[in-house]
Amino acid sequence: MRATPLPGPGQGSQICFHAVSPDLIGSRPLPDLCAFEHVCLFTPTRGICRVVSPNTHVGIIGAGNVAARHADVLSGFPDVTIAGVADTDLQRAEALASAHGSPAYGSHADLLNAGGLDAVYVCVPPFAHGNPEYDALSCNLPIFVEKPLSLDLKTAEMIAAEIERRQLPSAVGHHWRYLDIVDQARELLDGRPVRLALGHWLDKVPPVGWWLNASMSGGQILEQAVHVLDLARLLVGEVSMVHAVPAENTVDGEIDRATSAVMRFADGAAGLLATSCLLRHKHRVGLEVCADGIALELSETQLMIDGERTVQDGGRAKTLVDRTFIDAVQGKDADVRVPYGEALRTHRLAVALARSAAERRPVMLDG
């Protein structure tokens, strides 16, 4: 496919994804690159030409365990290079970067200013979301964001609006949607609306210092059980009302150690959610659903059908969630199952539950 010239202001514009030789990547923008074979994505607000080499260069913001997991997966793709790692803890950034032959940076701004990136992974704690996403988007870079999207709703909504305005590829780390057993559950439920959903996240406190601090993590529903909520939205539908009740044993400033919640789905289905971090092990994490003549129980690793037959997942989800995003960055027809805008709907539900627990009252959602 041959490119057409970029239109002028007010005429609509293009972002062009080119496959070019590495020696051309250093100088951007290159006005004559529109003579190359390429794939165009159209946007009404930007008039720039963004170059993506055959080897996609990814920057990673955050150097914790989740970032390391993504780095391990990405480094296994022959068409991906980890171009840099940034963390406010420079030693931690250096440790992850050195494992992948990449430079380390003490701030996300330094990583972005170094240039040469095709996409950015934002793998930071809940309280640190906002500026990394805004700054990456201002560089016109596609972003992969690890959940939760932010502590609040406004920050996530502003990021979603900017992604939409720029028409950039995006993805969020709700990898459960890529489980083989989730695909099978959807097939089994086809034509049988779910009437009851039971979600649970009964676990231990993760070994990070900020997690019990309510102002930094946002609580267990937002930080962990959001995976279950996303699955409930997929299998059951949107939620119209929530009423969460926390256990009255919380230390001032700490998150609720146990919460139960009632959810009413827009189509009339009933739902319950139970969370706890009081344990010393991961006791039970997943979603049970009941429809006409069938009961399914899903975890991250297996699907139980009618309490009898168990199907193990193929273990591909954490690879697929990264591969599909890279494909989207490269301009391919990618199966990105949770772009940022879709994840925002799950985030709204999690925020509503957290608000309900804090205010001790039901909260209505728009659906």
Coordinates of C-alpha atoms in Angstrom, one line a residue:
M1 CA 0.0 0.0 0.0
R2 CA 1.4 3.4 -1.0
A3 CA 1.0 6.3 1.3
T4 CA -0.7 9.6 0.4
P5 CA 0.7 12.9 1.6
L6 CA -0.2 14.2 5.0
P7 CA -3.1 16.6 4.7
G8 CA -2.8 20.1 6.1
P9 CA -4.4 21.5 9.3
G10 CA -8.2 21.1 9.4
Q11 CA -8.2 18.4 6.7
G12 CA -7.8 15.4 8.9
S13 CA -4.4 13.8 9.5
Q14 CA -2.6 10.5 9.8
I15 CA -0.3 8.6 12.1
C16 CA 1.8 6.4 9.9
F17 CA 3.4 3.2 11.1
H18 CA 6.4 2.4 8.9
A19 CA 8.7 -0.6 8.5
V20 CA 12.0 1.0 7.8
S21 CA 15.7 0.1 8.2
P22 CA 17.2 0.8 11.6
D23 CA 19.6 3.5 10.4
L24 CA 16.6 5.7 9.5
I25 CA 15.0 5.5 13.0
G26 CA 17.2 8.2 14.6
S27 CA 15.7 11.2 13.0
R28 CA 12.0 12.0 13.5
P29 CA 9.8 13.1 11.9
L30 CA 11.0 12.2 8.4
P31 CA 8.8 14.0 5.9
D32 CA 9.9 11.8 3.0
L33 CA 9.1 8.5 4.8
C34 CA 5.5 8.6 3.5
A35 CA 6.9 7.0 0.3
F36 CA 7.5 3.8 2.2
E37 CA 5.0 0.9 2.3
H38 CA 3.1 1.3 5.6
V39 CA -0.1 1.0 7.5
C40 CA -1.9 4.2 8.4
L41 CA -4.1 4.9 11.4
F42 CA -6.3 8.0 11.0
T43 CA -6.8 10.7 13.6
P44 CA -8.5 14.1 13.3
T45 CA -6.2 15.8 15.8
R46 CA -2.6 15.0 15.0
G47 CA -0.5 15.7 11.9
I48 CA 2.7 13.7 12.6
C49 CA 4.4 10.8 11.1
R50 CA 5.5 8.2 13.7
V51 CA 8.1 5.6 12.7
V52 CA 8.1 2.1 14.0
S53 CA 11.0 -0.1 13.1
P54 CA 10.5 -3.8 12.3
N55 CA 11.9 -4.4 15.8
T56 CA 9.6 -2.6 18.3
H57 CA 11.4 -0.7 20.9
V58 CA 9.6 -0.7 24.3
G59 CA 10.2 1.4 27.4
I60 CA 9.1 0.1 30.8
I61 CA 8.1 2.5 33.5
G62 CA 8.3 0.7 36.9
A63 CA 10.7 -2.1 37.8
G64 CA 8.7 -4.2 40.3
N65 CA 7.6 -7.8 40.0
V66 CA 4.9 -7.2 37.4
A67 CA 7.2 -5.1 35.2
A68 CA 9.8 -7.9 35.4
R69 CA 7.2 -10.4 34.3
H70 CA 6.3 -8.3 31.3
A71 CA 10.0 -7.8 30.5
D72 CA 10.6 -11.5 30.5
V73 CA 7.7 -12.1 28.1
L74 CA 8.7 -9.2 25.8
S75 CA 12.3 -10.3 25.7
G76 CA 11.1 -13.6 24.3
F77 CA 9.6 -12.0 21.2
P78 CA 12.1 -11.8 18.3
D79 CA 10.6 -8.5 17.1
V80 CA 10.8 -6.6 20.4
T81 CA 13.7 -4.8 22.1
I82 CA 13.4 -3.5 25.7
A83 CA 14.9 -0.1 25.1
G84 CA 15.0 1.2 28.7
V85 CA 13.6 0.8 32.2
A86 CA 12.7 3.6 34.5
D87 CA 12.0 3.6 38.2
T88 CA 12.2 6.2 41.0
D89 CA 14.4 3.5 42.7
L90 CA 17.4 3.7 40.3
Q91 CA 19.0 0.5 41.7
R92 CA 15.9 -1.4 41.0
A93 CA 15.7 0.0 37.5
E94 CA 19.3 -1.0 36.9
A95 CA 18.7 -4.5 38.1
L96 CA 15.8 -5.1 35.7
A97 CA 17.5 -3.2 32.8
S98 CA 20.8 -5.1 33.1
A99 CA 18.9 -8.4 32.9
H100 CA 17.8 -7.4 29.4
G101 CA 20.8 -5.4 28.2
S102 CA 19.0 -2.1 28.5
P103 CA 19.8 1.4 30.0
A104 CA 18.2 2.4 33.3
Y105 CA 16.7 5.7 34.2
G106 CA 15.8 7.3 37.5
S107 CA 12.6 8.8 36.2
H108 CA 10.1 8.1 33.4
A109 CA 10.8 11.6 32.0
D110 CA 14.4 10.6 31.5
L111 CA 13.4 7.5 29.7
L112 CA 11.0 9.3 27.4
N113 CA 13.5 12.1 26.7
A114 CA 16.1 9.6 25.6
G115 CA 13.8 8.9 22.6
G116 CA 13.8 5.9 20.3
L117 CA 10.7 4.3 21.8
D118 CA 7.8 2.8 19.9
A119 CA 5.6 2.0 22.9
V120 CA 5.6 2.2 26.7
Y121 CA 4.6 -0.2 29.5
V122 CA 3.4 1.6 32.7
C123 CA 3.8 -0.8 35.6
V124 CA 3.6 1.4 38.6
P125 CA 1.8 1.2 42.0
P126 CA -1.8 2.6 42.0
F127 CA -0.7 6.0 43.5
A128 CA 1.9 6.6 40.8
H129 CA -0.5 6.5 37.8
G130 CA -1.2 9.7 35.9
N131 CA 2.0 11.6 34.9
P132 CA 3.7 8.5 33.3
E133 CA 0.7 7.9 31.1
Y134 CA 0.2 11.6 30.2
D135 CA 3.8 12.1 29.4
A136 CA 4.0 9.0 27.2
L137 CA 0.9 10.0 25.3
S138 CA 2.3 13.5 24.8
C139 CA 5.2 11.8 23.0
N140 CA 2.5 10.1 20.8
L141 CA 3.4 6.6 22.2
P142 CA 1.0 3.7 22.6
I143 CA 0.7 2.6 26.2
F144 CA 0.2 -0.7 28.0
V145 CA -1.0 0.0 31.6
E146 CA -1.1 -2.4 34.4
K147 CA -4.1 -2.4 36.6
P148 CA -5.5 -0.7 38.6
L149 CA -5.7 2.3 36.3
S150 CA -5.4 4.8 39.1
L151 CA -6.6 5.5 42.7
D152 CA -9.4 7.7 41.5
L153 CA -11.8 7.9 38.5
K154 CA -10.9 11.3 37.2
T155 CA -7.3 10.5 36.4
A156 CA -8.3 7.3 34.5
E157 CA -11.0 9.2 32.6
M158 CA -8.6 11.9 31.5
I159 CA -6.1 9.3 30.3
A160 CA -8.8 7.5 28.4
A161 CA -9.9 10.7 26.7
E162 CA -6.4 11.5 25.6
I163 CA -5.9 8.0 24.2
E164 CA -9.1 8.5 22.2
R165 CA -8.2 12.0 21.1
R166 CA -4.8 10.7 19.7
Q167 CA -6.3 7.5 18.4
L168 CA -3.3 5.5 19.8
P169 CA -3.2 1.7 20.5
S170 CA -3.6 0.9 24.2
A171 CA -4.0 -2.2 26.4
V172 CA -4.5 -2.9 30.1
G173 CA -3.2 -6.0 31.9
H174 CA -6.4 -7.8 32.5
H175 CA -4.8 -11.0 31.2
W176 CA -7.7 -13.2 32.6
R177 CA -9.6 -12.4 29.4
Y178 CA -7.0 -14.3 27.4
L179 CA -7.4 -17.5 29.4
D180 CA -8.4 -20.5 27.3
I181 CA -10.9 -21.5 30.0
V182 CA -12.6 -18.1 29.8
D183 CA -13.2 -18.7 26.1
Q184 CA -14.6 -22.1 26.9
A185 CA -16.8 -20.6 29.7
R186 CA -18.3 -18.1 27.2
E187 CA -19.1 -20.9 24.8
L188 CA -20.8 -22.9 27.5
L189 CA -22.9 -19.9 28.6
D190 CA -23.9 -18.9 25.1
G191 CA -27.7 -18.5 25.1
R192 CA -27.8 -19.1 28.9
P193 CA -27.8 -15.7 30.7
V194 CA -26.0 -15.8 34.1
R195 CA -28.4 -15.2 37.0
L196 CA -26.0 -15.4 39.9
A197 CA -22.3 -14.5 40.1
L198 CA -20.1 -15.1 43.2
G199 CA -16.7 -13.5 43.2
H200 CA -14.0 -14.0 45.8
W201 CA -10.4 -12.9 46.5
L202 CA -9.3 -14.4 49.8
D203 CA -5.6 -14.0 50.0
K204 CA -2.5 -12.7 52.0
V205 CA -1.0 -9.2 52.1
P206 CA 1.5 -8.8 49.2
P207 CA 5.1 -8.1 50.3
V208 CA 5.2 -4.4 49.3
G209 CA 5.3 -1.6 51.8
W210 CA 2.6 0.6 50.3
W211 CA -0.1 -2.1 49.9
L212 CA -1.8 -1.7 53.3
N213 CA -1.8 2.1 53.0
A214 CA -5.2 3.0 51.8
S215 CA -4.0 6.3 50.2
M216 CA -1.4 4.4 48.2
S217 CA -3.1 1.2 47.1
G218 CA -6.7 2.1 47.1
G219 CA -7.7 -1.2 48.8
Q220 CA -8.0 -4.8 47.9
I221 CA -11.0 -4.5 45.6
L222 CA -9.2 -1.9 43.5
E223 CA -5.8 -3.5 43.6
Q224 CA -6.6 -7.2 43.3
A225 CA -10.3 -8.1 43.0
V226 CA -10.5 -5.9 39.9
H227 CA -9.5 -9.0 37.9
V228 CA -12.6 -10.8 39.2
L229 CA -14.8 -7.8 38.5
D230 CA -13.5 -7.6 34.9
L231 CA -14.4 -11.3 34.4
A232 CA -17.8 -10.7 35.9
R233 CA -18.5 -7.9 33.4
L234 CA -17.4 -10.2 30.6
L235 CA -19.5 -13.2 31.5
V236 CA -22.5 -11.5 33.1
G237 CA -22.7 -7.9 32.0
E238 CA -22.6 -4.4 33.4
V239 CA -23.4 -3.6 37.0
S240 CA -26.1 -1.1 38.0
M241 CA -25.8 -1.0 41.8
V242 CA -23.3 -2.0 44.4
H243 CA -23.4 -2.1 48.2
A244 CA -20.2 -3.0 50.0
V245 CA -19.8 -3.5 53.7
P246 CA -16.3 -3.6 55.3
A247 CA -15.3 -5.5 58.4
E248 CA -15.0 -3.0 61.3
N249 CA -11.4 -3.8 62.3
T250 CA -9.3 -1.5 60.2
V251 CA -6.4 0.4 61.6
D252 CA -6.6 4.2 60.8
G253 CA -5.1 4.8 57.4
E254 CA -5.0 1.1 56.4
I255 CA -7.2 -0.7 53.9
D256 CA -10.2 -2.8 54.9
R257 CA -8.9 -6.3 55.7
A258 CA -12.3 -7.9 54.7
T259 CA -15.2 -6.7 52.6
S260 CA -18.4 -8.2 51.3
A261 CA -20.6 -6.7 48.6
V262 CA -23.9 -7.1 46.8
M263 CA -24.0 -6.3 43.1
R264 CA -27.1 -5.9 40.9
F265 CA -26.4 -6.4 37.2
A266 CA -28.2 -4.3 34.6
D267 CA -30.0 -7.3 33.2
G268 CA -31.3 -8.3 36.6
A269 CA -28.7 -10.9 37.6
A270 CA -27.5 -10.9 41.3
G271 CA -23.9 -10.9 42.4
L272 CA -21.8 -11.2 45.5
L273 CA -18.1 -10.3 46.1
A274 CA -16.0 -11.3 49.1
T275 CA -12.5 -10.1 49.7
S276 CA -10.0 -10.6 52.5
C277 CA -6.2 -10.2 53.0
L278 CA -6.2 -11.7 56.5
L279 CA -4.7 -15.0 55.4
R280 CA -1.1 -16.3 55.1
H281 CA -1.8 -17.9 51.7
K282 CA -3.9 -17.5 48.6
H283 CA -6.9 -19.4 49.7
R284 CA -9.5 -18.8 47.0
V285 CA -9.5 -16.4 44.0
G286 CA -12.0 -16.6 41.2
L287 CA -15.6 -16.3 40.0
E288 CA -18.5 -18.7 40.1
V289 CA -21.5 -18.2 37.8
C290 CA -24.9 -20.0 37.7
A291 CA -27.1 -20.0 34.6
D292 CA -30.0 -22.2 33.5
G293 CA -28.8 -25.8 34.1
I294 CA -25.1 -25.0 34.5
A295 CA -22.7 -23.9 37.2
L296 CA -19.1 -22.8 36.3
E297 CA -16.2 -22.0 38.7
L298 CA -13.3 -20.1 37.2
S299 CA -9.9 -19.4 38.7
E300 CA -6.7 -18.2 36.9
T301 CA -5.7 -21.8 36.2
Q302 CA -8.8 -23.9 35.8
L303 CA -12.5 -24.2 35.0
M304 CA -14.8 -26.5 36.9
I305 CA -18.1 -27.4 35.2
D306 CA -21.1 -28.4 37.3
G307 CA -18.8 -29.3 40.2
E308 CA -17.5 -32.4 38.4
R309 CA -15.4 -31.9 35.4
T310 CA -12.2 -29.8 35.6
V311 CA -10.4 -28.2 32.6
Q312 CA -6.9 -26.8 33.1
D313 CA -6.0 -23.6 31.3
G314 CA -3.3 -23.7 28.7
G315 CA -1.1 -21.0 30.4
R316 CA -0.8 -18.7 27.4
A317 CA -2.7 -15.6 28.8
K318 CA 0.3 -13.7 30.2
T319 CA 2.0 -14.1 26.8
L320 CA -1.0 -13.3 24.7
V321 CA -1.8 -10.0 26.5
D322 CA 1.6 -8.7 25.6
R323 CA 1.8 -10.2 22.1
T324 CA -1.6 -8.7 21.0
F325 CA -0.5 -5.2 22.2
I326 CA 2.8 -5.4 20.3
D327 CA 0.8 -6.5 17.2
A328 CA -1.4 -3.5 17.6
V329 CA 1.6 -1.2 17.9
Q330 CA 2.9 -2.7 14.7
G331 CA -0.3 -1.8 13.0
K332 CA -1.5 -5.4 12.7
D333 CA -5.1 -6.6 13.1
A334 CA -4.6 -7.5 16.8
D335 CA -7.0 -9.1 19.3
V336 CA -6.6 -6.6 22.1
R337 CA -9.3 -7.7 24.4
V338 CA -9.0 -4.9 27.0
P339 CA -8.0 -1.5 25.5
Y340 CA -7.9 1.3 28.0
G341 CA -11.4 2.5 27.4
E342 CA -12.8 -1.0 28.2
A343 CA -10.7 -1.3 31.3
L344 CA -12.1 2.1 32.4
R345 CA -15.6 0.5 32.7
T346 CA -14.2 -2.1 35.1
H347 CA -12.3 0.6 37.0
R348 CA -15.5 2.5 37.4
L349 CA -17.1 -0.6 39.0
A350 CA -14.1 -1.1 41.4
V351 CA -14.1 2.6 42.4
A352 CA -17.9 2.4 43.0
L353 CA -17.4 -0.6 45.3
A354 CA -14.6 1.1 47.2
R355 CA -16.7 4.2 47.6
S356 CA -19.7 2.2 48.8
A357 CA -17.5 0.6 51.5
A358 CA -16.1 3.9 52.6
E359 CA -19.5 5.7 52.7
R360 CA -21.4 2.7 54.1
R361 CA -24.2 3.1 51.5
P362 CA -25.3 1.7 48.1
V363 CA -23.8 3.3 45.0
M364 CA -25.6 3.4 41.6
L365 CA -23.7 3.1 38.3
D366 CA -24.8 4.3 34.9
G367 CA -24.3 0.7 33.5

